Amino acid sequence: MTTSNAGRTRASRRRRPALLAAMATLTVAGATAVPVLALADGEAGHPVTTLEEGFTAAAAEYGVPRQVLLALAYQESAWETRAGQHSTDGGYGPMHLTDVTPAMMVAGEAGAAGRGDVAKLAAAPALHTLQAAARLTGLSAEELRNDPAANIRGGAALLASYQKAATGTTPSSPGDWYAAVARYSQSTRRRGAAAFADRVFAVVRKGTHRTTADGQRVILRGDGAVRPATGQLDALHLKAEEIPHAECPATVACSFVPASPANGQVSNRPANGIRIDSIVIHDVEGSYDSAVAAFQKAGSAAAHYVMRSSDGAVTQMVPTKDLAFHSGNYSTNMHSVGIEHEGFAAHGATWYTEAQYQATAEMVKYLAARFDIPLDRQHILGHDNVPGPKSSFVAEMHWDPGPSWDWDHFMSLLGAHTGRHGVGPVGSVVTIAPGFQDNQQTTEICPPDDPTGATTACTRSLQPANFVPLHTEPGATAPLFGDQAIHSGTAGTDRINDWGGRASAGQQFVVAGQDGDWTAIWYSGAKVWFYNPHGRNTTQTCGVKVIKAAGASPVAVYGTGYPDADEYPAGLSPSAQAPLGMYTIPAGQAYVATRPPDRTDDFFPSGGTVVAGGKSMYTVQYNHRVALVYASDVTAQDG
């Protein structure tokens, strides 16, 4: 079975909450044999052959209580080594020593492709604990990245240095290491540092155990007698900012826990002129608690809100006035609010509960009323609808919340009702409306698509879905459309993460042809077909803007909307953008604009500068994702 690029890139960019969720769902297992690994030598010259020996040696070398070191590493990595590989938030090894590069900020949820200030974004000391560990230990950065025992030594050295700086000593009592553990979080905020330390000491007191991916059994025996010296937090002189009031409707249970400041930017939207015009729906690929914990760590993504599956409880993590790094596209981050949902896209129907749908609907209606956001699918997007900020990242963009998010039901909770089913003539506009429960589609789930580990072999199943599959010709046996970014001229697949050949409920397109029970639309620069007998999968749509190429040449398509370089004030590094090279709007094709054209803009948090450009861009429903085109390149008419 062909595996799309989307599958490979999704696996490579899986977020830390997926790993933390695996930690949370482990069951008690019997003791297992521990394989011998070629790790570094211990302090006394004896070979360190297991992770447990590595923790023992490092604890003795730096005077850190072993259980504190183990509990800290458990919170950071679940004791996984990932030799030479960094997590999506730039952390290496069991101790999650960070070394975030500009390239990571470009490819991560900050979506900083083309930004002139990306080096500054990546320069925060909290994102470079690996370099600090190298200075303390004399070990090379390469050793700290690749050798688990060296990585553990580096983490122990950091922890010891933090404790000495706070109290002047390295005490023997585990509870007296509270200040060091809190500082290890790299949080600049008192509440965030305390929350991290409290989680670590909860593991110290309760204990835990697991078998790592490379087969090592690690055990931390709990000690309920440990009493964390929480008063040590004062020695860190952290900002004790007033806890913001959670921005939530009265109808949901809501609390505020601050995300790491490194995972977003302080702003003053929309008062400073940065519009908030969309809401992006995500799933965590993990548990509720894992997302809240991960978003508090420097270098990770962060959303404005996290929604729990079981009861719809909400944790706000970023004020709506501020930017959160949630979508993988800085332009989208500037203008949106991100809402994460506990769950896994490959098992969405079992995680997306009615309580979660209803709480999210209440949240979206509240936000839409505050920021004048229309309650339609042109403004309420999935993460899978966000464009890539540059050509090389389009294939890597996330596909959550996936085919199992019931857009039909969710939009009905928002009061957006489906119109009369049908399809108009060529040139008219349709809204995709296949329903959900009765819209049974075959999808294939493979192990890389499922971070729970429940999928051990590629499995095809027929299940409710929120999309219609798109074919290259009018017929069920015709090849599925393969998006240019992930298939390079080959056919699409029914792999669950292959977003390229799907039109989802609520998306709007221009009719390009009809052939019996089949309807064609303009999509991704091509004419594609879907089964639509008597218009049962669409509704006829009026009152929208339809854009076409203004001349005979194809129109360039973009993923961001920055001003031209000469429109930036002196002293600010202009952001650059280039067309998404695999996409154009050919002459003769037509696409639906999701909103009136907006002026290009950019934001610089140092000084709070907003740069407004002189040009405007339409956001259009280009394929499964939206895209941007310059208003001067197209003509617009009512559809």
XYZ file of C-alpha atoms in Angstrom, residues 5-635:
631
model
C 4.478 11.909 2.454
C 1.838 13.162 4.836
C 2.231 9.968 6.853
C 5.984 10.224 7.093
C 6.031 13.868 8.065
C 3.256 13.525 10.629
C 5.266 10.847 12.393
C 8.416 12.932 12.341
C 6.681 15.970 13.812
C 4.629 14.288 16.507
C 4.264 16.581 19.486
C 5.508 15.884 23.000
C 2.021 15.436 24.449
C 1.806 12.144 22.547
C 4.795 10.814 24.474
C 3.464 12.159 27.747
C 0.098 10.582 27.044
C 1.801 7.238 26.612
C 3.315 7.751 30.067
C -0.095 8.458 31.541
C -1.682 5.304 30.129
C 0.990 2.742 31.035
C -0.212 -0.275 33.007
C 1.688 -2.224 35.614
C 3.836 -4.920 34.052
C 6.049 -7.642 35.408
C 9.792 -7.177 35.735
C 11.701 -7.572 32.489
C 15.284 -8.182 31.600
C 17.298 -5.025 31.031
C 19.445 -5.049 27.889
C 23.005 -3.816 28.105
C 23.705 -0.567 26.278
C 27.023 0.961 25.393
C 26.801 4.087 27.528
C 29.511 6.255 29.060
C 31.686 5.280 32.022
C 30.602 6.120 35.536
C 32.539 8.371 37.888
C 34.600 5.513 39.275
C 35.498 4.204 35.843
C 32.966 1.390 35.832
C 30.912 1.031 32.655
C 27.439 2.541 32.793
C 25.371 -0.119 31.087
C 21.784 0.862 31.884
C 19.757 4.016 32.331
C 19.295 3.232 36.023
C 23.070 3.022 36.446
C 23.385 6.292 34.553
C 21.037 8.014 36.996
C 22.870 6.481 39.961
C 26.294 7.617 38.714
C 25.159 11.145 37.837
C 23.335 11.569 41.148
C 26.448 10.571 43.072
C 28.756 12.776 40.965
C 26.750 15.968 41.466
C 25.175 15.311 44.860
C 21.621 15.192 43.550
C 19.148 12.832 45.252
C 18.635 9.978 42.830
C 14.857 9.962 43.142
C 14.687 13.653 42.294
C 16.818 13.138 39.189
C 14.692 10.171 38.109
C 11.397 11.984 38.701
C 12.607 15.039 36.810
C 13.663 12.944 33.812
C 10.348 11.086 33.910
C 8.465 14.357 33.621
C 10.734 15.552 30.836
C 10.992 12.484 28.629
C 9.397 9.396 30.193
C 13.051 8.225 30.388
C 13.274 7.852 26.627
C 16.729 8.417 25.109
C 16.099 9.253 21.419
C 19.860 9.404 20.898
C 20.759 12.283 18.587
C 17.114 13.150 17.933
C 15.395 16.162 19.400
C 11.768 16.433 20.374
C 9.549 18.886 18.545
C 10.392 21.497 21.179
C 14.147 21.093 20.740
C 14.928 18.819 23.712
C 17.498 16.019 23.664
C 17.785 12.859 25.704
C 16.277 11.726 29.019
C 16.885 15.130 30.638
C 15.369 17.049 27.727
C 18.337 19.379 27.352
C 17.219 22.014 24.881
C 19.151 23.452 21.970
C 16.560 25.180 19.782
C 17.767 26.398 16.406
C 16.181 28.947 14.072
C 15.333 26.048 11.748
C 13.286 24.450 14.524
C 11.355 27.687 15.014
C 10.737 27.830 11.277
C 9.447 24.268 11.090
C 7.634 24.201 14.431
C 4.319 25.624 15.554
C 5.731 29.154 15.560
C 5.659 28.813 11.761
C 8.457 31.392 11.488
C 9.374 30.697 7.856
C 10.561 33.890 6.200
C 10.690 35.924 9.388
C 13.681 38.210 9.740
C 13.617 37.889 13.533
C 13.730 34.090 13.681
C 17.255 34.071 15.132
C 16.043 36.291 17.958
C 13.074 34.000 18.552
C 15.436 31.048 18.981
C 18.022 32.858 21.111
C 16.247 32.804 24.484
C 18.494 31.192 27.160
C 15.615 28.922 28.223
C 15.882 27.238 24.808
C 19.586 26.349 25.232
C 20.048 24.355 28.436
C 22.203 21.864 26.534
C 24.857 24.525 25.995
C 24.744 25.439 29.685
C 25.178 21.759 30.580
C 28.162 21.525 28.243
C 29.877 24.393 30.060
C 29.226 22.819 33.460
C 30.377 19.311 32.579
C 33.067 19.914 29.962
C 31.228 17.481 27.709
C 30.662 18.359 24.074
C 27.257 19.254 22.719
C 27.474 16.165 20.523
C 27.977 13.913 23.566
C 25.063 15.492 25.375
C 22.818 14.957 22.346
C 23.851 11.391 21.553
C 25.020 9.665 24.763
C 22.213 9.037 27.288
C 24.600 8.771 30.234
C 26.258 12.047 29.260
C 22.830 13.645 28.886
C 21.864 12.518 32.390
C 25.152 13.922 33.738
C 24.387 17.211 32.010
C 20.942 17.390 33.583
C 22.325 16.557 37.024
C 24.995 19.251 36.675
C 22.374 21.827 35.736
C 20.157 20.829 38.621
C 23.032 21.049 41.106
C 24.054 24.456 39.794
C 20.503 25.719 40.174
C 20.275 24.502 43.775
C 23.620 26.059 44.716
C 22.560 29.360 43.195
C 19.300 29.310 45.158
C 20.437 28.030 48.563
C 24.242 27.774 48.453
C 24.208 24.019 49.078
C 23.386 20.655 47.551
C 21.316 19.132 50.371
C 20.843 15.424 50.911
C 17.114 15.652 51.590
C 15.050 15.251 48.374
C 12.442 17.759 49.517
C 15.070 20.466 49.781
C 15.598 20.503 45.998
C 12.372 22.324 45.219
C 14.066 25.508 43.999
C 16.329 23.651 41.582
C 13.491 21.604 40.138
C 11.333 24.703 39.732
C 14.149 26.513 37.915
C 14.725 23.490 35.652
C 11.320 24.247 34.160
C 12.891 27.420 32.655
C 9.676 29.243 33.446
C 10.044 32.925 34.188
C 6.713 32.919 35.966
C 6.275 31.823 39.560
C 3.090 29.856 38.963
C 4.478 27.954 35.984
C 7.695 27.012 37.813
C 5.757 25.884 40.867
C 3.370 23.779 38.795
C 6.315 21.973 37.189
C 8.056 21.342 40.499
C 4.826 20.107 42.067
C 4.408 17.545 39.284
C 7.974 16.289 39.746
C 7.608 15.925 43.503
C 4.276 14.184 43.073
C 6.223 11.504 41.158
C 8.900 11.424 43.897
C 6.227 10.769 46.509
C 4.119 8.330 44.524
C 6.782 6.555 42.455
C 6.418 5.119 38.970
C 7.946 2.655 36.545
C 7.939 1.871 32.862
C 9.761 0.027 30.115
C 11.306 2.379 27.573
C 11.108 1.993 23.823
C 14.545 0.353 23.772
C 13.447 -2.238 26.347
C 14.918 -0.845 29.554
C 12.943 -1.295 32.747
C 13.267 1.755 35.013
C 11.759 1.875 38.495
C 11.330 4.837 40.812
C 10.087 3.748 44.230
C 7.868 6.320 45.874
C 8.603 7.967 49.186
C 5.504 9.520 50.692
C 7.569 11.017 53.502
C 9.205 13.575 51.167
C 7.978 17.089 51.915
C 8.891 19.617 49.197
C 10.353 22.853 50.557
C 8.021 25.054 48.533
C 9.233 28.162 50.342
C 12.467 27.926 48.352
C 10.587 29.322 45.363
C 11.163 32.807 46.788
C 14.906 32.420 46.156
C 14.298 32.324 42.392
C 12.799 35.838 42.361
C 10.341 34.875 39.659
C 7.676 37.178 38.353
C 4.647 36.761 40.575
C 2.273 38.184 38.031
C -1.394 38.427 38.744
C -3.114 35.324 37.446
C -5.272 36.418 34.504
C -8.964 35.840 34.739
C -9.845 32.973 32.434
C -11.611 34.281 29.343
C -14.446 31.811 29.108
C -18.233 31.773 28.991
C -19.990 31.115 32.271
C -21.354 27.864 30.846
C -17.998 25.986 30.924
C -15.698 24.978 33.768
C -12.585 27.041 33.081
C -9.243 27.749 34.764
C -6.071 29.556 33.737
C -2.593 27.986 33.724
C 0.064 30.076 31.952
C 1.981 28.563 29.063
C 5.699 29.224 28.810
C 6.349 32.753 27.533
C 8.628 31.181 24.885
C 5.612 29.504 23.296
C 3.973 32.677 22.092
C 4.282 36.450 22.113
C 2.738 39.154 24.254
C 0.562 41.406 22.150
C -2.572 43.524 22.494
C -4.921 42.078 19.896
C -7.183 43.455 18.510
C -6.680 46.864 20.162
C -3.277 47.243 18.472
C -4.755 46.717 15.030
C -4.063 42.972 14.687
C -7.401 41.454 13.740
C -8.580 38.167 15.212
C -10.569 36.638 12.373
C -10.452 32.872 12.832
C -10.502 30.046 15.372
C -8.402 26.925 14.775
C -9.551 23.539 16.093
C -6.762 21.085 17.006
C -6.363 17.782 18.731
C -3.472 17.230 21.107
C -2.411 13.758 19.966
C -2.294 13.055 23.669
C -4.023 13.581 26.977
C -5.414 16.745 28.490
C -2.875 16.749 31.325
C 0.022 16.099 28.960
C -0.910 19.097 26.831
C -1.178 21.411 29.820
C 2.212 20.179 31.059
C 3.912 20.407 27.669
C 2.649 23.895 26.892
C 4.258 25.133 30.120
C 7.689 24.080 28.843
C 9.830 26.470 26.858
C 10.178 25.620 23.189
C 6.956 23.695 22.773
C 3.787 24.744 21.044
C 0.979 26.346 22.978
C -2.675 26.951 22.259
C -4.932 29.490 23.875
C -7.218 26.771 25.244
C -7.129 23.028 26.011
C -10.410 21.092 26.172
C -10.815 17.875 28.195
C -12.557 14.912 26.608
C -14.428 13.416 29.555
C -16.343 16.456 30.770
C -15.461 19.436 28.561
C -13.405 21.185 31.236
C -11.193 23.967 29.867
C -7.726 25.239 30.704
C -6.806 28.579 29.174
C -3.044 28.906 28.724
C -2.531 32.065 26.654
C -4.578 35.290 26.905
C -6.505 35.921 23.706
C -4.772 39.283 23.295
C -1.473 37.407 22.839
C -0.171 35.218 20.032
C 0.084 31.484 20.746
C 2.346 29.267 18.653
C -0.245 26.673 17.699
C -0.771 26.464 13.941
C 2.662 26.112 12.302
C 2.106 29.384 10.434
C 3.026 32.729 12.007
C 0.520 34.661 9.891
C -2.269 32.369 11.065
C -1.037 32.605 14.660
C -1.253 36.407 14.394
C -4.921 36.372 13.498
C -6.391 33.342 15.258
C -7.269 31.727 18.556
C -6.158 28.094 18.919
C -8.219 25.472 20.755
C -6.626 22.086 21.490
C -8.693 18.986 22.250
C -7.669 15.966 24.240
C -7.594 13.048 21.838
C -5.951 11.278 18.935
C -6.985 12.006 15.351
C -6.717 8.327 14.417
C -9.285 7.513 17.120
C -11.192 10.770 17.026
C -14.692 9.360 17.263
C -13.861 7.723 20.605
C -12.207 10.847 22.042
C -14.365 13.674 20.698
C -17.197 13.408 23.224
C -20.483 15.247 23.329
C -19.295 17.102 26.431
C -16.232 18.240 24.523
C -18.224 19.302 21.454
C -20.684 21.278 23.563
C -18.028 22.986 25.680
C -16.042 23.909 22.580
C -19.171 25.238 20.895
C -19.847 27.441 23.910
C -16.234 28.645 23.801
C -16.324 29.361 20.066
C -19.613 31.276 20.319
C -18.154 33.343 23.158
C -14.990 34.145 21.189
C -16.889 34.824 17.979
C -19.110 37.328 19.754
C -16.123 39.103 21.304
C -14.110 39.385 18.110
C -16.881 39.521 15.515
C -15.889 36.221 13.901
C -18.532 34.687 11.610
C -19.710 31.259 12.726
C -18.945 29.373 9.525
C -16.287 27.001 8.231
C -14.511 29.827 6.462
C -13.561 31.239 9.863
C -13.739 28.152 12.111
C -10.878 26.066 10.722
C -9.249 22.774 11.507
C -5.491 22.651 11.914
C -5.625 20.601 8.727
C -7.011 23.664 6.902
C -4.099 25.992 7.795
C -1.712 26.691 4.876
C 1.988 25.962 5.007
C 4.064 29.143 5.400
C 6.437 28.099 2.602
C 6.578 25.424 -0.076
C 8.859 23.018 1.759
C 6.537 22.870 4.778
C 3.191 22.257 3.099
C 3.557 18.471 3.195
C 4.501 18.603 6.883
C 1.482 20.552 8.065
C -0.647 18.709 10.603
C -3.845 16.868 9.699
C -5.721 17.157 12.987
C -8.462 17.096 14.102
C -8.853 14.587 11.282
C -11.734 12.916 9.436
C -13.517 11.953 12.662
C -14.223 15.468 13.881
C -17.962 15.843 13.290
C -18.069 19.255 11.643
C -21.739 18.848 10.784
C -22.738 18.377 14.418
C -20.281 20.931 15.746
C -21.425 23.667 13.383
C -25.055 22.908 14.248
C -24.165 23.523 17.904
C -22.911 26.936 16.771
C -26.274 27.625 15.126
C -24.949 27.233 11.562
C -27.627 25.181 9.841
C -27.213 23.298 6.591
C -29.288 24.709 3.724
C -31.222 22.831 1.089
C -29.218 20.087 -0.569
C -28.552 20.383 -4.261
C -26.048 21.553 -6.846
C -26.261 24.451 -9.251
C -24.853 24.949 -12.750
C -21.202 25.326 -13.697
C -19.848 28.519 -12.154
C -22.147 28.436 -9.140
C -20.886 27.805 -5.598
C -21.555 24.764 -3.431
C -20.897 24.044 0.210
C -19.739 20.510 0.984
C -22.420 18.941 3.199
C -22.153 15.117 3.364
C -23.272 14.811 6.976
C -21.298 12.535 9.278
C -22.930 9.401 10.669
C -24.366 8.344 7.317
C -21.272 9.455 5.371
C -19.305 6.213 5.603
C -15.803 6.423 4.097
C -12.960 3.928 4.007
C -9.725 5.073 5.615
C -6.480 3.279 6.332
C -4.687 3.745 9.650
C -1.020 2.719 9.921
C 1.221 2.590 13.006
C 2.869 6.002 12.371
C -0.595 7.611 12.368
C -1.418 6.375 15.863
C 0.813 7.474 18.770
C -1.220 5.368 21.214
C 0.501 2.252 19.878
C -2.846 0.510 19.451
C -2.378 0.196 15.681
C 0.265 -2.442 15.043
C -0.394 -2.959 11.322
C -2.027 -0.925 8.584
C -5.778 -1.426 8.872
C -8.582 -0.277 6.570
C -12.023 0.391 7.990
C -15.341 1.913 6.967
C -16.422 4.600 9.409
C -18.289 7.913 9.626
C -16.262 10.778 8.156
C -16.503 14.508 7.597
C -15.325 14.568 3.950
C -16.035 13.489 0.416
C -13.148 11.835 -1.478
C -12.052 13.576 -4.656
C -11.265 11.712 -7.867
C -9.466 12.718 -11.023
C -12.409 11.596 -13.188
C -16.154 11.030 -12.618
C -16.193 7.446 -11.360
C -15.507 5.449 -8.199
C -12.686 3.519 -9.892
C -10.881 6.689 -11.011
C -7.713 7.522 -9.055
C -8.016 9.706 -6.003
C -6.619 13.195 -6.490
C -3.045 13.446 -5.215
C -2.124 16.831 -3.816
C 0.984 18.266 -5.453
C 2.748 18.837 -2.147
C 2.554 15.253 -0.909
C 2.289 13.078 -4.024
C 4.375 14.728 -6.757
C 2.112 13.666 -9.615
C 0.986 10.319 -8.211
C -2.507 9.372 -7.106
C -3.856 10.103 -3.665
C -4.591 7.443 -1.057
C -7.250 6.688 1.528
C -4.659 6.868 4.337
C -6.251 8.695 7.259
C -3.630 11.458 7.169
C -3.789 12.032 3.404
C -5.651 15.330 3.459
C -4.809 16.181 -0.156
C -7.818 14.638 -1.908
C -10.638 15.501 0.448
C -13.245 18.235 0.618
C -14.578 18.630 4.153
C -17.969 19.606 5.461
C -18.516 23.341 5.270
C -15.837 24.098 2.694
C -16.988 26.019 -0.379
C -15.979 25.535 -4.006
C -16.999 26.626 -7.486
C -18.745 24.020 -9.645
C -16.540 23.096 -12.621
C -18.667 20.370 -14.238
C -21.362 17.749 -13.900
C -21.549 14.189 -15.187
C -24.546 12.175 -14.018
C -24.216 11.596 -10.288
C -20.807 13.252 -10.193
C -19.935 16.910 -9.553
C -16.648 18.584 -10.429
C -15.102 21.521 -8.568
C -11.999 23.648 -9.006
C -9.561 22.431 -6.376
C -5.794 22.856 -5.979
C -5.422 24.092 -9.540
C -7.237 21.067 -10.979
C -10.691 19.847 -11.894
C -11.669 17.109 -9.441
C -14.821 15.005 -9.044
C -16.895 13.638 -6.181
C -20.010 11.491 -5.953
C -23.013 13.756 -5.491
C -26.263 12.108 -6.652
C -29.089 14.655 -6.724
C -26.780 17.042 -4.829
C -27.044 15.037 -1.614
C -23.475 15.945 -0.551
C -23.719 19.686 -1.227
C -25.886 22.708 -0.673
C -26.226 25.559 -3.132
C -24.559 28.696 -1.857
C -25.046 32.385 -2.643
C -23.687 35.652 -1.333
C -19.981 34.797 -1.472
C -17.110 36.295 -3.434
C -15.634 34.250 -6.280
C -12.146 35.147 -7.473
C -10.489 34.415 -10.824
C -7.154 35.270 -12.413
C -7.165 38.872 -13.587
C -5.283 38.007 -16.782
C -4.141 35.075 -18.878
C -1.304 34.080 -16.524
C -1.702 31.770 -13.509
C -2.043 33.503 -10.150
C 0.583 32.868 -7.485
C -0.644 31.323 -4.239
C 0.863 32.152 -0.825
C 0.758 30.779 2.699
C 1.477 34.039 4.549
C 0.470 37.679 4.227
C 3.469 39.874 5.070
C 4.102 43.443 3.800
C 6.718 44.140 1.153
C 10.261 44.586 2.451
C 10.324 48.325 1.698
C 7.219 48.857 3.843
C 8.999 47.998 7.102
C 10.320 50.831 9.291
C 14.069 51.170 9.669
C 15.477 48.909 12.364
C 13.009 46.066 11.845
C 13.974 42.945 9.924
C 11.399 42.399 7.161
C 9.695 39.045 6.905
C 9.948 37.477 3.461
C 7.447 35.359 1.613
C 7.433 33.517 -1.661
C 4.668 31.789 -3.610
C 3.887 28.181 -2.749
C 5.660 26.808 -5.769
C 3.535 23.735 -6.356
C 0.293 25.708 -6.457
C -1.267 28.309 -8.775
C -4.723 29.408 -9.812
C -4.744 28.861 -13.588
C -6.624 31.244 -15.844
C -10.222 30.091 -16.263
C -10.527 28.522 -12.800
C -12.507 30.078 -9.946
C -12.253 29.848 -6.143
C -14.278 31.101 -3.204
C -12.855 33.927 -1.083
C -13.481 33.162 2.570
C -13.536 36.838 3.591
C -12.955 40.325 2.139
C -9.338 41.134 1.294
C -7.147 42.039 4.278
C -4.104 44.286 4.343
C -0.766 42.551 4.707
C 0.714 42.942 8.177
C 3.401 41.817 10.611
C 4.157 42.044 14.321
C 7.269 42.606 16.427
C 6.788 41.989 20.153
C 9.810 44.072 21.178
C 8.110 47.436 21.300
C 4.776 45.968 20.231
C 5.177 47.242 16.674
C 2.513 46.360 14.117
C 3.534 46.883 10.480
C 0.661 47.384 8.041
C 1.392 46.968 4.341
C -0.162 48.797 1.446
C -1.337 45.693 -0.410
C -4.298 43.438 0.323
C -4.731 39.679 0.009
C -7.750 37.425 -0.294
C -7.928 34.231 1.727
C -9.441 31.577 -0.544
C -10.567 27.993 -0.144
C -7.885 26.619 -2.428
C -7.869 22.905 -1.622
C -8.283 21.141 1.710
C -6.356 24.112 3.081
C -6.919 27.808 2.615
C -4.383 29.986 0.800
C -3.732 33.653 0.089
C -3.605 35.581 -3.201
C -2.924 39.251 -3.858
C -6.129 41.138 -4.554
C -4.420 42.898 -7.456
C -3.817 39.549 -9.185
C -7.472 38.526 -9.296
C -10.928 39.745 -10.132
